[in-house]
Short mmCIF file of C-alpha atoms and ligand atoms in Angstrom, two decimals:
data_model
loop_
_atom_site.label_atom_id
_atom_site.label_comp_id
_atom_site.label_asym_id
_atom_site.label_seq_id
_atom_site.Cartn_x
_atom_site.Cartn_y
_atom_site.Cartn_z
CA UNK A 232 1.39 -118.69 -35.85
CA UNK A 233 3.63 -115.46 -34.18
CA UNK A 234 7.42 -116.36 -33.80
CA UNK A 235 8.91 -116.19 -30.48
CA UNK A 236 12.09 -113.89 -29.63
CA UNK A 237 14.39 -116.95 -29.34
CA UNK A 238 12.93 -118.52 -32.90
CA UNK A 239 13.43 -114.84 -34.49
CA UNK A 240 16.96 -114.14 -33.50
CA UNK A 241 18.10 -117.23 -35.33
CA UNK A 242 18.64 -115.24 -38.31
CA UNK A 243 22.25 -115.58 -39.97
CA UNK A 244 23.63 -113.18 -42.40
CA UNK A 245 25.67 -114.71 -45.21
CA UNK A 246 27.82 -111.53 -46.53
CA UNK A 247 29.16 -110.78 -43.01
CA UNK A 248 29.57 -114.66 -42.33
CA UNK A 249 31.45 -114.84 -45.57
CA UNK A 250 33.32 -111.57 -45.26
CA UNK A 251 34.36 -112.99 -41.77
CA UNK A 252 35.31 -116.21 -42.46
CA UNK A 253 37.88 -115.22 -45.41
CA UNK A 254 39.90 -113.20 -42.89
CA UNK A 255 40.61 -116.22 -41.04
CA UNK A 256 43.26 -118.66 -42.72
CA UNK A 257 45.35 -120.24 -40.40
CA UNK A 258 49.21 -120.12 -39.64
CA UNK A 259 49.38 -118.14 -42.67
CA UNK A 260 52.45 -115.24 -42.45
CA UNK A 261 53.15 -112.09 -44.12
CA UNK A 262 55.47 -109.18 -43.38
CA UNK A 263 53.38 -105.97 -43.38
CA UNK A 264 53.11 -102.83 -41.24
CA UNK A 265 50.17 -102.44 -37.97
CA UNK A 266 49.80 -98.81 -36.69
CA UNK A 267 47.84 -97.66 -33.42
CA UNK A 268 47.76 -94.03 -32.42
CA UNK A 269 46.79 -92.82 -29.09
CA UNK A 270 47.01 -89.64 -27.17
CA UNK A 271 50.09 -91.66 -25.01
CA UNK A 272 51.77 -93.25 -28.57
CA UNK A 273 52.17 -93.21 -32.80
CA UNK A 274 53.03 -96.53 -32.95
CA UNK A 275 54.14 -98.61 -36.01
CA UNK A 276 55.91 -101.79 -36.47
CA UNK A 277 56.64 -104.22 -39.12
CA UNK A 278 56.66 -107.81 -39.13
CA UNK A 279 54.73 -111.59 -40.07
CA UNK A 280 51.44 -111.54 -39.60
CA UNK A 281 50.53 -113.95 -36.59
CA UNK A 282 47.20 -115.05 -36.26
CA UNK A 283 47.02 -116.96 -32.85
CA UNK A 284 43.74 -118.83 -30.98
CA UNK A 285 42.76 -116.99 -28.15
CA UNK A 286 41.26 -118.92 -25.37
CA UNK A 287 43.21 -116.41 -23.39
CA UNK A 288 43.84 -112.79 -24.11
CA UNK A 289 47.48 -113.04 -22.09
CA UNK A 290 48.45 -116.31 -23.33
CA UNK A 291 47.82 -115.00 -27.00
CA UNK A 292 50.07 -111.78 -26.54
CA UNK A 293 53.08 -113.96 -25.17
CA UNK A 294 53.02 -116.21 -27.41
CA UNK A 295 52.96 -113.09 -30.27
CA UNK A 296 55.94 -111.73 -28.61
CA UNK A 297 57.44 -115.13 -27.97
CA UNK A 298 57.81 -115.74 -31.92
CA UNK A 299 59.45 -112.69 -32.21
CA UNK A 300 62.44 -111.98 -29.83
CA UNK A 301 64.06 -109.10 -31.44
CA UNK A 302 60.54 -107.23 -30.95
CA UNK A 303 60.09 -104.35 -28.62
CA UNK A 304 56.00 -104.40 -28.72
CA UNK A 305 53.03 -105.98 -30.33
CA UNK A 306 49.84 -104.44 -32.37
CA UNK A 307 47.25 -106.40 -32.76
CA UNK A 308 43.38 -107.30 -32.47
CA UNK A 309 42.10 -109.40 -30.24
CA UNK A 310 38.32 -111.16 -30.97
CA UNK A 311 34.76 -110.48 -29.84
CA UNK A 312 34.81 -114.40 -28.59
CA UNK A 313 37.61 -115.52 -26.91
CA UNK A 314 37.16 -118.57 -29.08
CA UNK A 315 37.87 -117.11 -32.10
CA UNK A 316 41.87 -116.27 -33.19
CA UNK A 317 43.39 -112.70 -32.34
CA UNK A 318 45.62 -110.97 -35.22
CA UNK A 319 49.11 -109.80 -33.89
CA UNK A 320 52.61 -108.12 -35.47
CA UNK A 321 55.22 -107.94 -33.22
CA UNK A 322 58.44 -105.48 -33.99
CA UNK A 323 60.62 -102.52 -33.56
CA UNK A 324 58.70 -99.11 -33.09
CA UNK A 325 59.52 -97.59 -36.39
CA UNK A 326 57.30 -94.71 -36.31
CA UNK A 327 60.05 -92.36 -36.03
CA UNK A 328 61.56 -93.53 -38.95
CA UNK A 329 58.13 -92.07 -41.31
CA UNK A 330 55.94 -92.92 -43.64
CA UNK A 331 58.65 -93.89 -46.21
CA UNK A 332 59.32 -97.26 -44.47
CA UNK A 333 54.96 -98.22 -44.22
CA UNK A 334 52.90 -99.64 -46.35
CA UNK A 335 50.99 -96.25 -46.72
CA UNK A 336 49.58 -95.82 -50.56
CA UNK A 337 47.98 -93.29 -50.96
CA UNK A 338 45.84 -93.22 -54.01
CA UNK A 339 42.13 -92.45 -52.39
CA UNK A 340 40.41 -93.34 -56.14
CA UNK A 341 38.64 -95.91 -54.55
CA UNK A 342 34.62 -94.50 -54.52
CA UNK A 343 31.97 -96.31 -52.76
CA UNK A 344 29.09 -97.88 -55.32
CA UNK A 345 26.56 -99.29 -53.46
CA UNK A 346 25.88 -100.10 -49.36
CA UNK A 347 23.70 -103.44 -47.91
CA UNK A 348 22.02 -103.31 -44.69
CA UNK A 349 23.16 -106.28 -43.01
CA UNK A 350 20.18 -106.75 -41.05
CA UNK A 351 17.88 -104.20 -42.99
CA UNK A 352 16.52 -101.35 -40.70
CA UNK A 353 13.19 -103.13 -39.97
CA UNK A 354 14.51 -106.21 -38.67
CA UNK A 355 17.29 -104.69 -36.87
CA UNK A 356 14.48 -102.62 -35.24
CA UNK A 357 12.56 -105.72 -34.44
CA UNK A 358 15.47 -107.64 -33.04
CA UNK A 359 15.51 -105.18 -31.04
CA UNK A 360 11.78 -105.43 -29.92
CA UNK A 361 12.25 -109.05 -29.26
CA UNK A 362 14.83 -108.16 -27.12
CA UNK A 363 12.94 -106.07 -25.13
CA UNK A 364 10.77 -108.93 -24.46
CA UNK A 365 13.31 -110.67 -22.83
CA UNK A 366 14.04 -108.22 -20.87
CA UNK A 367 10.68 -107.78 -19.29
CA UNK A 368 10.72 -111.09 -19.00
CA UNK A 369 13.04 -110.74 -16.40
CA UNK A 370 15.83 -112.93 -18.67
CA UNK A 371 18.17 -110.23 -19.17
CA UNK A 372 19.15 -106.60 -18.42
CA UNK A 373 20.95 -105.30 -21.30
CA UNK A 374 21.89 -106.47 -24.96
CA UNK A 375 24.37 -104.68 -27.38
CA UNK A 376 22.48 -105.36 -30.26
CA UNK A 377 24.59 -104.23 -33.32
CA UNK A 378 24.00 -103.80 -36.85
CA UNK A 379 26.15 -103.28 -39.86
CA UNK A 380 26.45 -101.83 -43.80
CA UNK A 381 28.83 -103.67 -46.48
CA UNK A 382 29.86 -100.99 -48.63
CA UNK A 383 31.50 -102.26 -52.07
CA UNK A 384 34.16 -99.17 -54.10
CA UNK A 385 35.42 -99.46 -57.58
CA UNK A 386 38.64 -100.25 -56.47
CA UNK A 387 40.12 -101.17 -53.65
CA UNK A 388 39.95 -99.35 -50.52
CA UNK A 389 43.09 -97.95 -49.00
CA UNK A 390 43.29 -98.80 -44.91
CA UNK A 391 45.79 -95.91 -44.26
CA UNK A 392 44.09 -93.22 -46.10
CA UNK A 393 40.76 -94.23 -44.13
CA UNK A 394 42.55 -94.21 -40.78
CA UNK A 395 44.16 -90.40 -41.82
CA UNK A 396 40.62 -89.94 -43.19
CA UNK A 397 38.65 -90.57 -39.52
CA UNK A 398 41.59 -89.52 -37.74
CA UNK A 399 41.37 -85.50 -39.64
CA UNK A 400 37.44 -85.98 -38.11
CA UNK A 401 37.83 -86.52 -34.54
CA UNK A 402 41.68 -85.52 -33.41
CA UNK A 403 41.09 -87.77 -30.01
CA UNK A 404 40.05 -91.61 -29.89
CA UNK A 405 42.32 -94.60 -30.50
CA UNK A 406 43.20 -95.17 -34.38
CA UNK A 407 44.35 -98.24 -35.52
CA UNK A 408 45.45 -99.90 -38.49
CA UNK A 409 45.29 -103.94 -38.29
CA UNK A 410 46.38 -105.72 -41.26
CA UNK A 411 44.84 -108.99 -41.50
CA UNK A 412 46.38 -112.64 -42.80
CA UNK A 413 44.28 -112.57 -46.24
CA UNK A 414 45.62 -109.23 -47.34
CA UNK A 415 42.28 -107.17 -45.44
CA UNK A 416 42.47 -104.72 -42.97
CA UNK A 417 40.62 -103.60 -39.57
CA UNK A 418 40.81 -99.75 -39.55
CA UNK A 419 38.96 -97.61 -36.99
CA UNK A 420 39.19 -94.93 -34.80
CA UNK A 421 37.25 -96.17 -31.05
CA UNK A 422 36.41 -93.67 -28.80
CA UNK A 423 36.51 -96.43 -25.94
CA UNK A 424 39.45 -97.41 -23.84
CA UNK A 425 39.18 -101.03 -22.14
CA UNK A 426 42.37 -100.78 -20.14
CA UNK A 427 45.31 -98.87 -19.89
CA UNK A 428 48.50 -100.05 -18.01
CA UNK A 429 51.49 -97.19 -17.38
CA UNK A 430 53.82 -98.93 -14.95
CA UNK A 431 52.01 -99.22 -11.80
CA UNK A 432 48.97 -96.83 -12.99
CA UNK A 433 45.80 -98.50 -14.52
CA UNK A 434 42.75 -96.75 -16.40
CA UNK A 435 39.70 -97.49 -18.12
CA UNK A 436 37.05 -95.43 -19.41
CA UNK A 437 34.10 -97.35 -20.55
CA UNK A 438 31.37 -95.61 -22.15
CA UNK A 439 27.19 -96.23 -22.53
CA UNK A 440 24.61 -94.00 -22.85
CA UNK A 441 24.45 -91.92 -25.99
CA UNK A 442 22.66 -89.39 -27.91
CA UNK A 443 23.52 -88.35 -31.96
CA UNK A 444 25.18 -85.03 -32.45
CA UNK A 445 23.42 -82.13 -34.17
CA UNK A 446 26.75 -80.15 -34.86
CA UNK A 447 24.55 -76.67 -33.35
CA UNK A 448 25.74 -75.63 -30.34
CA UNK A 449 22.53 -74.61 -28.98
CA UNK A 450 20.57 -77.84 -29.71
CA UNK A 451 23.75 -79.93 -28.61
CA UNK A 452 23.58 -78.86 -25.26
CA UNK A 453 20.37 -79.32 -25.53
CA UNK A 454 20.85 -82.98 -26.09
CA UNK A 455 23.76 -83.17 -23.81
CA UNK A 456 21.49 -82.09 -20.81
CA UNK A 457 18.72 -84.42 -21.96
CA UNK A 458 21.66 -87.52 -22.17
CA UNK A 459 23.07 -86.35 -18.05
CA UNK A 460 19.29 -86.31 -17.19
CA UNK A 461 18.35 -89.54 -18.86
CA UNK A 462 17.54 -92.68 -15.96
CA UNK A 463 17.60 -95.38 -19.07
CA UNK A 464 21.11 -94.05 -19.95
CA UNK A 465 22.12 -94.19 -16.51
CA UNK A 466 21.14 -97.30 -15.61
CA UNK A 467 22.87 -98.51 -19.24
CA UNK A 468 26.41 -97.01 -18.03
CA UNK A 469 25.99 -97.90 -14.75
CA UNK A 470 25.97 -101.63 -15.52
CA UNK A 471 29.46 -101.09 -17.35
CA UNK A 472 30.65 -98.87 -14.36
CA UNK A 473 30.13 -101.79 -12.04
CA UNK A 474 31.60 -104.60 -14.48
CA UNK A 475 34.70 -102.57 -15.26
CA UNK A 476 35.49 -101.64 -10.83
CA UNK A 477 34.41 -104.99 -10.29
CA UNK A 478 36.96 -106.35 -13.15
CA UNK A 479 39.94 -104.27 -12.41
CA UNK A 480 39.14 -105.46 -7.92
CA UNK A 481 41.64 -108.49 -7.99
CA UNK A 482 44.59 -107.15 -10.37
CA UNK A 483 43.98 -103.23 -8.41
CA UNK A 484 44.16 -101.57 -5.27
CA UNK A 485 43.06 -98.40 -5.00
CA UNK A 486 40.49 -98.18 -7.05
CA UNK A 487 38.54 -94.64 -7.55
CA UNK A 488 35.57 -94.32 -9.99
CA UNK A 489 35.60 -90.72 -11.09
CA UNK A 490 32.30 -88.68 -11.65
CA UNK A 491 30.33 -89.29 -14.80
CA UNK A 492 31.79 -87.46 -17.90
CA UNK A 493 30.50 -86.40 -20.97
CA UNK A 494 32.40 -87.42 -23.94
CA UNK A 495 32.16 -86.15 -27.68
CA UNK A 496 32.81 -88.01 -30.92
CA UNK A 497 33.01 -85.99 -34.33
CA UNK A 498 29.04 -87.74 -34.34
CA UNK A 499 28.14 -88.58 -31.13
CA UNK A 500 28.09 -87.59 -27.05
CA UNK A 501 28.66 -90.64 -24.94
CA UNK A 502 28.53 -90.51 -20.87
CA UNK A 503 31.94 -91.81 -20.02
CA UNK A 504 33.16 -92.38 -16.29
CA UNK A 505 36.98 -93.04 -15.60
CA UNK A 506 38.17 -95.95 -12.88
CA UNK A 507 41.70 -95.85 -11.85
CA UNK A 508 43.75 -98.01 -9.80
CA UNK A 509 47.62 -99.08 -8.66
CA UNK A 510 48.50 -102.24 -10.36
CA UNK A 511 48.65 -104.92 -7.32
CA UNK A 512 51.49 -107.61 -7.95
CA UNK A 513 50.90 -111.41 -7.57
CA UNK A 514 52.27 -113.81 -4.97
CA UNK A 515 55.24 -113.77 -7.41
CA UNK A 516 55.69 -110.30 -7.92
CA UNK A 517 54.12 -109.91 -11.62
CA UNK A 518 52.07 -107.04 -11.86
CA UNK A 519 49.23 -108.05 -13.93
CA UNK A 520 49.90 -106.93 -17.44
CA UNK A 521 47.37 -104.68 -20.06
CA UNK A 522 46.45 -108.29 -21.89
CA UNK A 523 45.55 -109.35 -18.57
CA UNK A 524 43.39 -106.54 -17.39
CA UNK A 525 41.72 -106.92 -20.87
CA UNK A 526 40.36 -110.34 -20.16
CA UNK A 527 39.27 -109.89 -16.94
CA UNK A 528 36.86 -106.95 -18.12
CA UNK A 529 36.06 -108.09 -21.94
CA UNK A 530 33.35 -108.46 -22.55
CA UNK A 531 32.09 -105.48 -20.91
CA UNK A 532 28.23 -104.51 -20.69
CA UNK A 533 29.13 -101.41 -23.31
CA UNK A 534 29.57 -104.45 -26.01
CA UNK A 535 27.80 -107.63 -24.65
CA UNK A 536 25.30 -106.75 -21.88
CA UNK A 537 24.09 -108.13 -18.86
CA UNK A 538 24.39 -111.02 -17.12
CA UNK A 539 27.02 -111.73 -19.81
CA UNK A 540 26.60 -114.92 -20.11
CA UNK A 541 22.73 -114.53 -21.22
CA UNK A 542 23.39 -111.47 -23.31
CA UNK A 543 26.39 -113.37 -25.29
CA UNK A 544 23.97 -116.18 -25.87
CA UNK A 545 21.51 -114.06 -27.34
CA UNK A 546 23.63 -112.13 -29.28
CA UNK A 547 25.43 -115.49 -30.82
CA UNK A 548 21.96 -116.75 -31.97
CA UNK A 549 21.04 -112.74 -33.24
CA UNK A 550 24.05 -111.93 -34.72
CA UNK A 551 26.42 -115.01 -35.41
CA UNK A 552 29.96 -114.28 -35.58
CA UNK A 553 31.05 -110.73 -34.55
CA UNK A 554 35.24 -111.37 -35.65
CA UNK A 555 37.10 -108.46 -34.14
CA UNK A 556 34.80 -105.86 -34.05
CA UNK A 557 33.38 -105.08 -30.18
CA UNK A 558 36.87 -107.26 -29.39
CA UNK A 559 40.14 -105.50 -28.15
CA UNK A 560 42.77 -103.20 -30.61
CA UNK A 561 46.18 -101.77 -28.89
CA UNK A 562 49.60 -102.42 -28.37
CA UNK A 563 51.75 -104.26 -25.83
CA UNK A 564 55.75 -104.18 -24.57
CA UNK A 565 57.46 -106.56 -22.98
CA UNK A 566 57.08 -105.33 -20.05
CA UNK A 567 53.58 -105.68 -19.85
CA UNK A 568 52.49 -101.65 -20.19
CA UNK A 569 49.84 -101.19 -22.94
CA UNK A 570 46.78 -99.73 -23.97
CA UNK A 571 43.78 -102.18 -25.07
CA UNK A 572 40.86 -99.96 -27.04
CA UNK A 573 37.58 -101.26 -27.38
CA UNK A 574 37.34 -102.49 -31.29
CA UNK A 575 33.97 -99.72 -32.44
CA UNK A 576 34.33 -97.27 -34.84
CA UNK A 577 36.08 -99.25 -37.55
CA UNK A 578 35.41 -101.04 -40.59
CA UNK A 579 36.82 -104.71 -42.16
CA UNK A 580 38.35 -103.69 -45.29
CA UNK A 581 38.63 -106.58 -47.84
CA UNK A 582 40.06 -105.58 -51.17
CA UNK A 583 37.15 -103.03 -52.15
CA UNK A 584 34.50 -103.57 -49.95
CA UNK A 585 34.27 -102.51 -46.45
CA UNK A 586 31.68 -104.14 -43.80
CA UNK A 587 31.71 -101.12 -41.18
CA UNK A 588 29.32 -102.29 -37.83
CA UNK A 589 27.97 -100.22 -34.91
CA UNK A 590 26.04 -101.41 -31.64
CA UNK A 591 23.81 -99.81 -29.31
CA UNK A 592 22.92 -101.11 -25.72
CA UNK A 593 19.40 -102.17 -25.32
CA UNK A 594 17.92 -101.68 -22.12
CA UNK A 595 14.46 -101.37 -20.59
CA UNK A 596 12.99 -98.17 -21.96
CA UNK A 597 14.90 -98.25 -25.06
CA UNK A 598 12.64 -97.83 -28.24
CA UNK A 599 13.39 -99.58 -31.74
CA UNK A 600 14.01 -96.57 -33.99
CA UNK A 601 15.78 -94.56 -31.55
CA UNK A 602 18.63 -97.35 -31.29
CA UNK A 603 18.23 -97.83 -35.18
CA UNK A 604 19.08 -93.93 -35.56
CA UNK A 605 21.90 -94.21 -32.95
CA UNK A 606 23.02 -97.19 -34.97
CA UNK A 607 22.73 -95.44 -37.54
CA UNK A 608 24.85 -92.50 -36.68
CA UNK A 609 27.42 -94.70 -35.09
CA UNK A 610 27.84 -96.36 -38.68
CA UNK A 611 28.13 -92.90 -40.13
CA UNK A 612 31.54 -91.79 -38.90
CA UNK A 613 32.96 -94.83 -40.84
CA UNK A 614 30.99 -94.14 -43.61
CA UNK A 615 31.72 -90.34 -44.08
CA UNK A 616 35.36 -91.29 -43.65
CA UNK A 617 34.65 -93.44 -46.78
CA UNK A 618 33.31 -90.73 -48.82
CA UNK A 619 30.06 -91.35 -47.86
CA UNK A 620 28.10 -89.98 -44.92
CA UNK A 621 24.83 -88.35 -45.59
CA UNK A 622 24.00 -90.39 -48.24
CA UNK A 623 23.36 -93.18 -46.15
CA UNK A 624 20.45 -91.85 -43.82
CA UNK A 625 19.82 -94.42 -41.54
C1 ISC B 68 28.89 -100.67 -29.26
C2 ISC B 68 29.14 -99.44 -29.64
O1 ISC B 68 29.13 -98.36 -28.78
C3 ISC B 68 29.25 -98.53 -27.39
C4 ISC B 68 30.05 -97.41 -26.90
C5 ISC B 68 29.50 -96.20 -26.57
C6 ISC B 68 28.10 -96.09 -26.42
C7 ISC B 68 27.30 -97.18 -26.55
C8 ISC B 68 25.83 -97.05 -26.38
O2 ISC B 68 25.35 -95.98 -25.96
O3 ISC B 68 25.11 -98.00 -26.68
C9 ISC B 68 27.84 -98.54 -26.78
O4 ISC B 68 27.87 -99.16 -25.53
C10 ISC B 68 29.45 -99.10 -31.03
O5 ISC B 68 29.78 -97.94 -31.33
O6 ISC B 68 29.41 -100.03 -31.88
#
């Protein structure tokens, strides 16, 4: 008897369920130190651990910066599902003061062991081909299906050294460092920015459309000419391009979608467009603030899909529970100015394993091994920053 798409994507993975689930105690507080680095700030502040539910991305931030009055901004993570809680410490800027006053700890003994597939290759690649059913069945446009590795070390991992460690591999992107109620971390470095608010000036630069670096000039262009040339991966960024203007409309005037850009990790080339706007106040005056602008455009087709609606479905029943990762990472002040990354890149550190998880849109015209590959290489900037890398083919 054959399985249908919808019976197939049932599956449920019990490591990443379980590595999930233990990073989610309730009400639970801690003083320890969140970092987020971006071309505008170094940012670093100490304080308790709040882990807050999050029907609303806004709502959540407040109430972070609520429980702490003496606090000048907020780092924190906010979830894949808006169901699920969002991590927050709220505090003084102390990056000026320097590493003396973090939790940094050097010691970098820790060496990977062993990796899982969490789906193997051949089912990720045939989730994938049951996903392309649907969407010649006229269900669905797009579906970020993702996939991940659990890597285990001989010791535990150290979250700082692995942020330094990606950061010394791509000097541009949006590092973070989110510790995490149970003593785990979520450490990345996301190439993506959701939403940026500076005053009255708001940015976003979604990206979609990919194709795996070579690291030879020659055949990079090469692949950079095939990626500008490529109708699947324009109609794949063009989906975000709409969501993201379309998003930003009621909280923006002015809004001006740039031209199409090409935009390099240390592993991969992305096509990237940039949408600005003015920040347009309320009947009250309140200019909408980054949190804000965050949950009108999360999910966006670069994580989800399209319609969003039928694309989360699917990947709830595919995938289960996604935690932070394809959520929200930045920083917040008072006064409403922030930048929200898109949470890729990164890795859930738990004492010494590490559950590091990459996505790739799935449109019409994709093909199962090429989005395993991209996956695959996707997964590999974590990995390398791990001390793996090249061991870890696909
Ligand atoms: C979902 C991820 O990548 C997104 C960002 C850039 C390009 C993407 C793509 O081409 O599929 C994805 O939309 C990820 O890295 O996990």
């Amino acid at each position: 008897m054959s399985i249908t798409p919808a019976e197939r994507i049932n599956h449920e993975t019990d490591e990443v369920e379980t590595t999930l689930s233990r990073s989610r105690p309730w009400g639970v507080q801690t003083e320890r130190t969140a970092r987020f680095v971006s071309q505008r700030i170094d940012a670093q502040v100490r304080g308790d651990i709040q882990q807050v539910p999050t029907a609303d991305f806004e709502d959540a931030v407040e109430t972070a910066l609520a429980n702490d009055p003496t606090a000048d901004i907020v780092i924190g993570c906010l979830p894949f599902d808006p169901d699920d809680s969002a991590v927050f410490i709220c505090g003084v800027d102390e990056s000026a003061l320097g590493a003396e006053q973090s939790d940094l700890r050097h010691t970098g003994s820790a060496r990977i062991r062993s990796v899982i597939d969490v789906p193997d290759v051949a089912e990720y690649e045939q989730r994938v081909a049951d996903v392309l059913r649907l969407i010649e069945e006229g269900t669905l446009e797009k579906v970020v299906l993702a996939r991940s590795k659990l890597a285990a070390a001989d010791a535990p991992i150290d979250p700082q050294l692995l942020l330094e460690q990606l950061r010394a591999s791509s000097p541009h992107g949006f590092g973070f460092h989110i510790p995490l109620v149970d003593g785990g971390s979520f450490v990345g470095l996301s190439p993506e920015l959701l939403v940026e608010r500076d005053h009255l000036s708001v940015s976003s630069h979604p990206l979609a459309g990919s194709r795996i670096r070579t690291g030879h000039s020659g055949a990079d262009e090469a692949r950079i000419a095939d990626l500008r040339a490529s109708g699947k991966d324009a109609r794949e960024h063009q989906l975000v391009v709409k969501a993201v203007a379309e998003g930003l409309a009621p909280y923006c005037s002015d809004i001006i979608v740039d031209d199409q850009d090409t935009t390099a990790t240390d592993s991969m080339f992305h096509l990237g467009t940039w949408i600005r706007g003015s920040a347009a106040a309320d009947e009250s005056g309140h200019l909408p603030s980054a949190s804000a602008l965050a949950r009108a455009l999360h999910p966006t087709p670069a994580v989800c899909g399209a319609p969003t609606e039928q694309a989360r479905e699917v990947l709830r029943r595919v995938e289960g529970d996604r935690g932070y990762f394809t959520g929200a990472v930045g920083w917040q002040d008072r006064d409403g100015n922030g930048e929200w990354a898109v949470a890729i890149r990164g890795a859930m550190i738990d004492g010494s394993t590490a559950l590091v998880s990459a996505g790739a849109g799935i449109v019409a015209g994709s093909e199962p091994r090429s989005e395993a590959e991209e996956t695959g290489a996707k997964l590999r900037t974590v990995l390398s920053a791990l001390g793996l890398g090249e061991q870890v083919s696909r």
